Short mmCIF file of C-alpha atoms and ligand atoms in Angstrom, two decimals:
data_model
loop_
_atom_site.label_atom_id
_atom_site.label_comp_id
_atom_site.label_asym_id
_atom_site.label_seq_id
_atom_site.Cartn_x
_atom_site.Cartn_y
_atom_site.Cartn_z
CA MET V 261 15.05 18.77 33.78
CA THR V 262 13.13 19.03 30.01
CA SER V 263 10.77 16.85 29.89
CA PRO V 264 10.72 14.31 27.01
CA ILE V 265 8.90 14.84 23.96
CA ARG V 266 7.31 11.48 22.29
CA VAL V 267 8.04 10.46 19.06
CA ALA V 268 5.98 7.18 17.85
CA VAL V 269 7.65 5.66 14.48
CA THR V 270 5.76 3.31 12.16
CA GLY V 271 7.60 0.31 10.46
CA ALA V 272 10.11 0.68 12.83
CA ALA V 273 12.24 -1.62 12.15
CA GLY V 274 11.95 -1.05 8.00
CA ASN V 275 14.55 0.96 6.03
CA ILE V 276 13.55 3.96 6.56
CA GLY V 277 12.89 3.08 10.14
CA TYR V 278 16.41 2.18 10.65
CA ALA V 279 17.44 5.07 8.65
CA ILE V 280 15.73 7.63 11.25
CA LEU V 281 15.38 5.97 14.63
CA PHE V 282 19.17 6.76 15.23
CA ARG V 283 19.26 10.48 14.20
CA ILE V 284 16.05 11.06 16.34
CA ALA V 285 17.71 9.49 18.98
CA ASN V 286 20.61 11.93 18.74
CA GLY V 287 18.92 14.97 18.61
CA ASP V 288 18.39 15.86 15.21
CA LEU V 289 14.55 16.31 15.43
CA PHE V 290 14.72 18.87 18.61
CA GLY V 291 17.96 19.98 19.67
CA PRO V 292 20.95 18.88 21.94
CA ASP V 293 19.08 19.75 24.80
CA GLN V 294 15.41 17.74 24.00
CA PRO V 295 15.06 14.19 25.32
CA VAL V 296 12.81 12.21 23.28
CA ILE V 297 11.11 9.01 23.84
CA LEU V 298 10.70 6.82 20.63
CA GLN V 299 7.40 4.63 20.34
CA MET V 300 7.60 2.23 17.73
CA LEU V 301 5.30 0.38 16.07
CA GLU V 302 5.74 -2.92 13.50
CA ILE V 303 3.57 -5.78 12.39
CA PRO V 304 3.83 -9.17 14.42
CA PRO V 305 6.46 -10.65 12.29
CA ALA V 306 8.99 -7.82 12.38
CA MET V 307 9.27 -7.40 15.86
CA LYS V 308 11.89 -9.67 16.22
CA ALA V 309 13.83 -7.62 14.06
CA LEU V 310 12.57 -4.07 15.72
CA GLU V 311 14.04 -5.61 19.09
CA GLY V 312 17.57 -6.15 17.30
CA VAL V 313 16.88 -2.27 16.07
CA ALA V 314 16.34 -1.41 19.87
CA MET V 315 19.29 -3.08 20.72
CA GLU V 316 21.23 -1.06 18.32
CA LEU V 317 19.96 2.24 20.14
CA GLU V 318 20.38 1.22 23.16
CA ASP V 319 24.09 0.07 22.53
CA CYS V 320 24.60 3.63 20.98
CA ALA V 321 23.93 4.88 24.50
CA PHE V 322 22.50 8.38 23.30
CA PRO V 323 22.18 10.99 26.17
CA LEU V 324 18.68 12.09 25.00
CA LEU V 325 17.16 8.90 24.70
CA GLN V 326 15.19 8.51 27.80
CA ASP V 327 13.15 5.50 27.04
CA MET V 328 11.68 3.11 23.97
CA VAL V 329 8.10 1.64 23.32
CA LEU V 330 8.33 -1.46 20.91
CA THR V 331 4.87 -2.93 20.01
CA ASP V 332 2.34 -4.00 17.51
CA ASP V 333 -0.17 -2.22 19.16
CA ALA V 334 -1.03 1.39 17.51
CA ASN V 335 -3.55 2.00 20.78
CA VAL V 336 0.33 1.43 22.81
CA ALA V 337 2.30 2.99 20.10
CA PHE V 338 0.18 6.68 20.15
CA LYS V 339 -0.43 6.42 23.97
CA ASP V 340 0.68 10.14 24.51
CA VAL V 341 2.63 10.75 21.50
CA ASN V 342 3.36 14.62 20.47
CA TRP V 343 4.94 13.53 17.63
CA ALA V 344 3.70 10.67 14.73
CA LEU V 345 6.04 9.69 11.84
CA LEU V 346 3.77 7.64 10.16
CA ILE V 347 6.27 5.45 8.07
CA GLY V 348 5.04 1.68 7.76
CA ALA V 349 3.42 0.88 4.81
CA ARG V 350 4.53 -1.41 1.96
CA PRO V 351 6.87 0.44 -0.71
CA ARG V 352 6.38 -0.13 -4.18
CA SER V 353 8.60 -2.08 -6.87
CA LYS V 354 9.65 -1.55 -10.43
CA GLY V 355 7.40 -0.26 -12.51
CA MET V 356 3.99 0.56 -9.78
CA GLU V 357 2.89 3.84 -9.29
CA ARG V 358 2.74 4.88 -5.67
CA LYS V 359 -1.07 4.53 -6.12
CA ASP V 360 -1.14 1.19 -7.18
CA LEU V 361 -0.56 0.87 -2.91
CA LEU V 362 -3.97 2.25 -2.02
CA GLY V 363 -5.51 -0.43 -1.26
CA ALA V 364 -3.00 -2.86 0.43
CA ASN V 365 -1.47 0.70 2.60
CA GLY V 366 -5.12 2.93 2.93
CA ALA V 367 -6.36 0.38 4.84
CA ILE V 368 -3.48 0.68 7.71
CA PHE V 369 -3.83 3.92 8.14
CA LYS V 370 -7.69 3.78 9.20
CA PRO V 371 -6.90 2.08 12.45
CA GLN V 372 -3.98 4.30 13.15
CA GLY V 373 -6.45 7.63 12.77
CA GLU V 374 -8.92 5.69 14.94
CA ALA V 375 -5.33 5.15 17.92
CA LEU V 376 -4.26 8.72 17.12
CA ASN V 377 -7.33 9.79 18.04
CA ARG V 378 -8.00 8.04 20.85
CA HIS V 379 -4.74 8.31 22.51
CA ALA V 380 -2.39 10.76 21.19
CA ALA V 381 -1.19 13.67 23.16
CA SER V 382 -3.66 17.25 22.77
CA ASP V 383 -0.79 18.53 20.61
CA VAL V 384 0.13 15.49 18.57
CA ARG V 385 1.40 16.67 15.06
CA VAL V 386 1.31 14.00 12.49
CA LEU V 387 3.44 13.65 9.42
CA VAL V 388 3.06 10.46 6.65
CA VAL V 389 5.54 8.98 5.22
CA GLY V 390 4.16 5.71 4.19
CA ASN V 391 2.72 6.00 0.10
CA PRO V 392 1.10 7.52 -1.43
CA ALA V 393 1.30 9.76 1.38
CA ASN V 394 -1.08 12.47 0.25
CA THR V 395 -4.11 9.78 0.37
CA ASN V 396 -3.12 7.93 3.14
CA CYS V 397 -2.77 11.16 4.82
CA LEU V 398 -6.04 12.12 4.17
CA ILE V 399 -7.91 8.76 5.96
CA ALA V 400 -5.62 9.18 8.83
CA MET V 401 -7.06 12.56 9.15
CA ARG V 402 -10.53 11.59 8.64
CA ASN V 403 -10.79 8.93 10.66
CA ALA V 404 -9.25 11.09 13.68
CA PRO V 405 -11.84 13.76 14.20
CA ASP V 406 -10.84 14.89 17.61
CA ILE V 407 -7.46 15.96 16.16
CA PRO V 408 -7.38 19.56 14.50
CA PRO V 409 -7.44 18.48 10.81
CA GLU V 410 -4.02 20.89 10.43
CA ARG V 411 -2.22 18.63 12.27
CA PHE V 412 -1.99 16.15 9.46
CA THR V 413 0.46 16.66 6.98
CA ALA V 414 2.14 14.32 4.45
CA MET V 415 5.73 14.40 3.17
CA THR V 416 6.76 16.28 0.00
CA ARG V 417 10.13 17.50 1.21
CA LEU V 418 12.21 14.57 -0.18
CA ASP V 419 10.72 15.95 -3.71
CA HIS V 420 11.50 19.47 -2.64
CA ASN V 421 14.88 18.52 -1.45
CA ARG V 422 15.51 16.52 -4.82
CA ALA V 423 14.36 19.82 -6.45
CA ILE V 424 16.91 22.08 -4.87
CA SER V 425 19.79 19.60 -5.88
CA GLN V 426 18.87 19.62 -9.24
CA LEU V 427 18.53 23.65 -9.79
CA ALA V 428 21.88 24.08 -8.38
CA ARG V 429 23.57 21.47 -10.08
CA LYS V 430 22.64 22.85 -13.03
CA ALA V 431 23.36 26.28 -12.36
CA GLY V 432 26.94 25.20 -11.00
CA VAL V 433 25.83 26.75 -7.47
CA PRO V 434 25.72 25.37 -3.88
CA VAL V 435 22.65 23.97 -2.52
CA THR V 436 22.05 27.10 -0.16
CA ALA V 437 21.95 29.16 -2.96
CA VAL V 438 18.78 27.68 -3.93
CA LYS V 439 15.42 29.30 -2.26
CA LYS V 440 11.67 29.49 -2.63
CA VAL V 441 11.49 25.88 -4.57
CA THR V 442 8.10 24.45 -4.56
CA ILE V 443 6.66 21.05 -5.16
CA TRP V 444 2.72 21.48 -5.32
CA GLY V 445 0.22 18.66 -5.09
CA ASN V 446 0.86 14.90 -4.55
CA HIS V 447 3.99 13.16 -3.99
CA SER V 448 3.68 11.33 -7.43
CA SER V 449 4.34 11.59 -10.75
CA THR V 450 1.93 14.08 -11.46
CA GLN V 451 3.38 16.73 -8.16
CA TYR V 452 4.56 20.07 -9.86
CA PRO V 453 7.94 20.90 -8.74
CA ASP V 454 7.74 24.55 -9.74
CA ALA V 455 11.26 26.65 -10.44
CA TYR V 456 9.40 29.36 -11.80
CA HIS V 457 9.24 31.07 -8.51
CA ALA V 458 12.25 29.83 -7.23
CA GLU V 459 15.21 31.93 -6.58
CA ILE V 460 19.12 31.22 -6.94
CA ASN V 461 21.22 33.56 -5.47
CA GLY V 462 18.78 35.90 -4.98
CA ARG V 463 17.56 36.51 -8.60
CA PRO V 464 14.45 34.39 -10.34
CA ALA V 465 15.78 30.89 -11.22
CA PRO V 466 14.65 30.91 -14.73
CA GLU V 467 16.46 34.12 -15.18
CA VAL V 468 19.94 32.44 -13.76
CA ILE V 469 19.10 28.94 -15.63
CA ASN V 470 18.16 30.89 -19.20
CA ASP V 471 17.22 27.10 -20.49
CA ASP V 472 13.32 26.99 -20.16
CA ALA V 473 12.98 23.33 -22.12
CA TRP V 474 15.51 22.21 -19.62
CA ILE V 475 13.13 23.15 -17.09
CA ARG V 476 10.27 21.77 -18.24
CA GLU V 477 11.61 19.01 -20.40
CA THR V 478 14.53 17.72 -17.72
CA PHE V 479 14.23 19.18 -14.29
CA ILE V 480 10.17 18.65 -13.81
CA PRO V 481 10.29 14.93 -14.75
CA THR V 482 13.48 13.89 -13.37
CA VAL V 483 11.97 15.37 -9.86
CA GLN V 484 8.97 13.30 -10.25
CA LYS V 485 10.30 10.70 -11.75
CA ARG V 486 13.04 10.86 -9.05
CA GLY V 487 11.70 7.38 -6.40
CA ALA V 488 11.11 5.58 -9.77
CA ALA V 489 14.57 6.16 -10.55
CA VAL V 490 16.07 4.88 -7.42
CA ILE V 491 14.25 2.13 -7.11
CA GLU V 492 15.30 1.15 -10.65
CA ALA V 493 18.96 1.77 -9.71
CA ARG V 494 18.79 0.46 -5.79
CA GLY V 495 16.04 -2.35 -6.21
CA GLN V 496 14.66 -0.71 -3.37
CA SER V 497 12.98 2.80 -2.95
CA SER V 498 14.98 5.36 -1.54
CA ALA V 499 15.92 5.24 2.73
CA ALA V 500 18.03 7.60 4.33
CA SER V 501 16.65 10.58 1.99
CA ALA V 502 13.67 9.56 2.90
CA ALA V 503 14.15 9.18 6.51
CA ASN V 504 16.41 12.89 5.82
CA ALA V 505 13.45 14.64 4.55
CA ALA V 506 11.33 13.45 6.78
CA ILE V 507 13.59 15.01 9.72
CA ASN V 508 13.98 18.37 7.72
CA HIS V 509 10.24 18.51 7.68
CA VAL V 510 9.77 17.99 11.30
CA GLN V 511 12.78 20.37 11.67
CA SER V 512 10.82 22.91 9.99
CA TRP V 513 7.69 22.36 11.50
CA TYR V 514 9.10 22.81 15.09
CA HIS V 515 11.65 25.13 14.64
CA GLY V 516 9.94 27.43 11.84
CA THR V 517 11.64 28.59 8.23
CA PRO V 518 14.23 30.88 7.61
CA PRO V 519 13.27 34.39 6.57
CA GLY V 520 13.10 34.74 2.80
CA ASP V 521 12.77 31.01 2.23
CA TRP V 522 9.60 28.51 2.45
CA VAL V 523 9.13 24.40 2.37
CA SER V 524 6.81 22.44 0.77
CA MET V 525 4.28 20.43 2.75
CA ALA V 526 1.05 18.42 1.81
CA ILE V 527 -1.42 19.83 3.93
CA PRO V 528 -5.13 19.78 4.05
CA SER V 529 -6.22 21.61 1.28
CA THR V 530 -6.92 25.42 1.61
CA GLY V 531 -8.63 25.99 -1.82
CA ALA V 532 -5.44 28.39 -2.42
CA TYR V 533 -4.53 29.18 -6.07
CA ASP V 534 -7.85 26.92 -7.48
CA THR V 535 -6.66 23.64 -5.25
CA PRO V 536 -9.44 21.05 -4.78
CA GLU V 537 -10.92 20.88 -1.34
CA GLY V 538 -10.70 17.99 0.65
CA VAL V 539 -7.74 17.07 -0.43
CA ILE V 540 -4.38 16.75 0.95
CA PHE V 541 -2.19 18.64 -1.22
CA SER V 542 1.33 20.18 -1.26
CA TYR V 543 2.01 23.70 -1.18
CA PRO V 544 5.23 26.27 -0.44
CA VAL V 545 4.52 27.53 3.56
CA THR V 546 6.45 29.31 5.91
CA ILE V 547 6.21 28.14 9.32
CA GLN V 548 6.30 30.61 12.83
CA ASN V 549 6.07 28.94 16.30
CA GLY V 550 4.58 25.86 15.06
CA GLN V 551 1.93 27.05 12.13
CA TYR V 552 2.21 26.52 8.88
CA GLN V 553 0.94 29.61 6.46
CA VAL V 554 0.77 29.17 2.91
CA VAL V 555 2.59 31.69 0.73
CA GLU V 556 0.17 33.89 -0.34
CA GLY V 557 0.18 35.83 -3.61
CA LEU V 558 2.50 34.26 -6.09
CA SER V 559 1.50 34.58 -10.15
CA LEU V 560 0.56 31.64 -11.57
CA SER V 561 1.22 31.61 -14.99
CA ASP V 562 -1.43 28.99 -17.53
CA PHE V 563 1.31 26.22 -17.43
CA ASP V 564 1.75 26.60 -13.67
CA ARG V 565 -2.35 26.21 -13.37
CA ALA V 566 -2.54 23.44 -15.57
CA MET V 567 0.19 21.58 -13.61
CA LEU V 568 -1.41 22.46 -10.48
CA ALA V 569 -5.32 21.35 -12.35
CA ALA V 570 -3.70 18.00 -13.23
CA THR V 571 -1.83 17.10 -9.56
CA GLY V 572 -5.16 17.96 -8.24
CA GLN V 573 -7.06 15.85 -10.29
CA GLU V 574 -5.39 12.57 -9.12
CA LEU V 575 -5.69 13.48 -5.58
CA LEU V 576 -9.11 13.75 -6.13
CA GLU V 577 -9.54 10.05 -8.16
CA GLU V 578 -7.34 8.70 -5.03
CA ARG V 579 -9.78 9.94 -2.24
CA ALA V 580 -12.99 8.69 -4.84
CA ALA V 581 -10.63 5.17 -4.82
CA ILE V 582 -10.89 5.22 -1.21
CA GLU V 583 -13.99 6.83 -0.35
CA GLU V 584 -15.45 4.38 1.92
CA MET V 585 -12.27 4.76 4.45
CA LEU V 586 -13.37 7.87 5.26
CA GLY V 587 -14.17 8.66 8.75
N1 NAD I 803 6.70 10.12 1.14
C1 NAD I 803 8.00 9.57 0.55
O1 NAD I 803 8.76 10.88 0.48
C2 NAD I 803 8.25 8.67 0.78
C3 NAD I 803 9.80 7.94 0.25
C4 NAD I 803 10.05 6.95 0.48
C5 NAD I 803 9.61 6.44 0.32
N2 NAD I 803 8.33 6.17 1.01
C6 NAD I 803 7.14 5.07 1.18
O2 NAD I 803 7.59 4.86 3.13
C7 NAD I 803 6.98 3.23 3.18
C8 NAD I 803 8.06 2.78 4.03
O3 NAD I 803 9.61 2.82 3.00
P1 NAD I 803 10.56 1.63 3.61
O4 NAD I 803 11.43 1.37 2.75
O5 NAD I 803 10.72 1.70 4.98
O6 NAD I 803 9.52 -0.14 3.87
P2 NAD I 803 9.90 -1.45 4.20
O7 NAD I 803 9.16 -2.32 3.38
O8 NAD I 803 11.08 -1.25 4.50
O9 NAD I 803 9.52 -1.03 5.77
C9 NAD I 803 8.05 -0.93 6.10
C10 NAD I 803 7.99 -1.24 7.05
O10 NAD I 803 6.87 -1.19 7.90
C11 NAD I 803 6.02 -1.99 8.70
N3 NAD I 803 4.52 -2.24 8.30
C12 NAD I 803 3.85 -2.83 7.65
N4 NAD I 803 2.47 -2.01 8.15
C13 NAD I 803 2.39 -1.69 8.99
C14 NAD I 803 1.89 -1.25 9.83
N5 NAD I 803 0.59 -1.80 9.81
N6 NAD I 803 1.99 -0.61 11.59
C15 NAD I 803 3.07 -0.75 11.57
N7 NAD I 803 4.24 -0.88 10.61
C16 NAD I 803 3.99 -1.75 9.12
C17 NAD I 803 7.00 -3.77 8.21
O11 NAD I 803 6.59 -4.76 8.52
C18 NAD I 803 7.90 -2.75 7.50
O12 NAD I 803 9.11 -3.16 9.12
C19 NAD I 803 6.62 3.05 1.60
O13 NAD I 803 5.24 3.16 1.61
C20 NAD I 803 7.26 3.54 0.94
O14 NAD I 803 6.36 4.02 -0.28
C21 NAD I 803 7.58 7.52 0.67
O1 LMR I 804 9.09 6.38 -4.96
C1 LMR I 804 8.93 5.91 -4.75
O2 LMR I 804 7.53 4.84 -4.14
C2 LMR I 804 8.97 6.00 -2.99
C3 LMR I 804 9.05 7.46 -2.38
O3 LMR I 804 8.04 7.83 -2.67
C4 LMR I 804 10.06 7.98 -3.18
O4 LMR I 804 9.88 9.51 -3.35
O5 LMR I 804 11.45 7.79 -3.56
#
């Protein structure tokens, strides 16, 4: 029997937790033959709710769900984990920017980075979803000095998926016709959703769209502000689409990217395309055998460069605001 993969999920009794746990237990991350063990972390007041979620997981009788751990101790939750999905954090409410959460949420990621460093399996890979995701990821990474930094990533896949859908709708094509979309930089309203290097049915997206004003004045701000639009409409931040994007992120990292396409992942900056060092920056990446690589050789216009510079600058400012939390 294949040995199980241990997946830690923090904030497991929260909204995203509720949308993601059942899919993981169903085998959506690693396929239909790979058993999993869910190691779920919550804070003490949410433990009772977590017990209810665990009862429901049990009631699904998922064949691949080999065991569950429910705990309010990060040392227990991260014991021997192969994957850590760091979701637990406060969501923003109407009128807030994600970086307004930095003080409250940043403090969660220092002890979690330390606990991962002490207890995770040697092959651990980390996805940070809790906002502000890039800078929380930086905090966790810097407090886990024994884990190779490239194992720490933050989620811009939801923005990536949003961008695909917007382009497909505008072009009147199925989402599968849209490839090579990129989200550059921060998971924030300064992110740069890049349609200029994208393809639709194998042709340059700007040529197919043939409406540059729409790209600049509608597409880019729609993707940048979609999280806020969902909060405005639902009264709560996106949960099912965020869970779906987290599943996609892990799937791509685990199974690889298909030929002729790439995905967006926020990773420790490589300095590529003149991006700032020492932050978690989202790039276009291809993935093979569990290793991601930034797509090289894209030619950037002045507009692209200005957009990258703006989001890079915001990441530097976020880092400066939490400098004391970096190990
Ligand atoms: N990167 C993205 O694209 C993206 C998308 C959607 C949401 N988010 C972010 O994900 C986070 C979670 O969103 P949600 O809707 O599930 O929120 P939620 O409030 O429904 O759930 C968060 C859960 O985290 C728990 N929690 C708080 N502190 C914790 C800690 N120290 N350890 C473990 N658990 C802890 C809470 O008890 C709660 O159950 C928010 O920060 C939200 O902004 C990110
Ligand atoms: O926008 C938010 O605060 C939630 C999330 O980051 C999103 O993009 O939907």
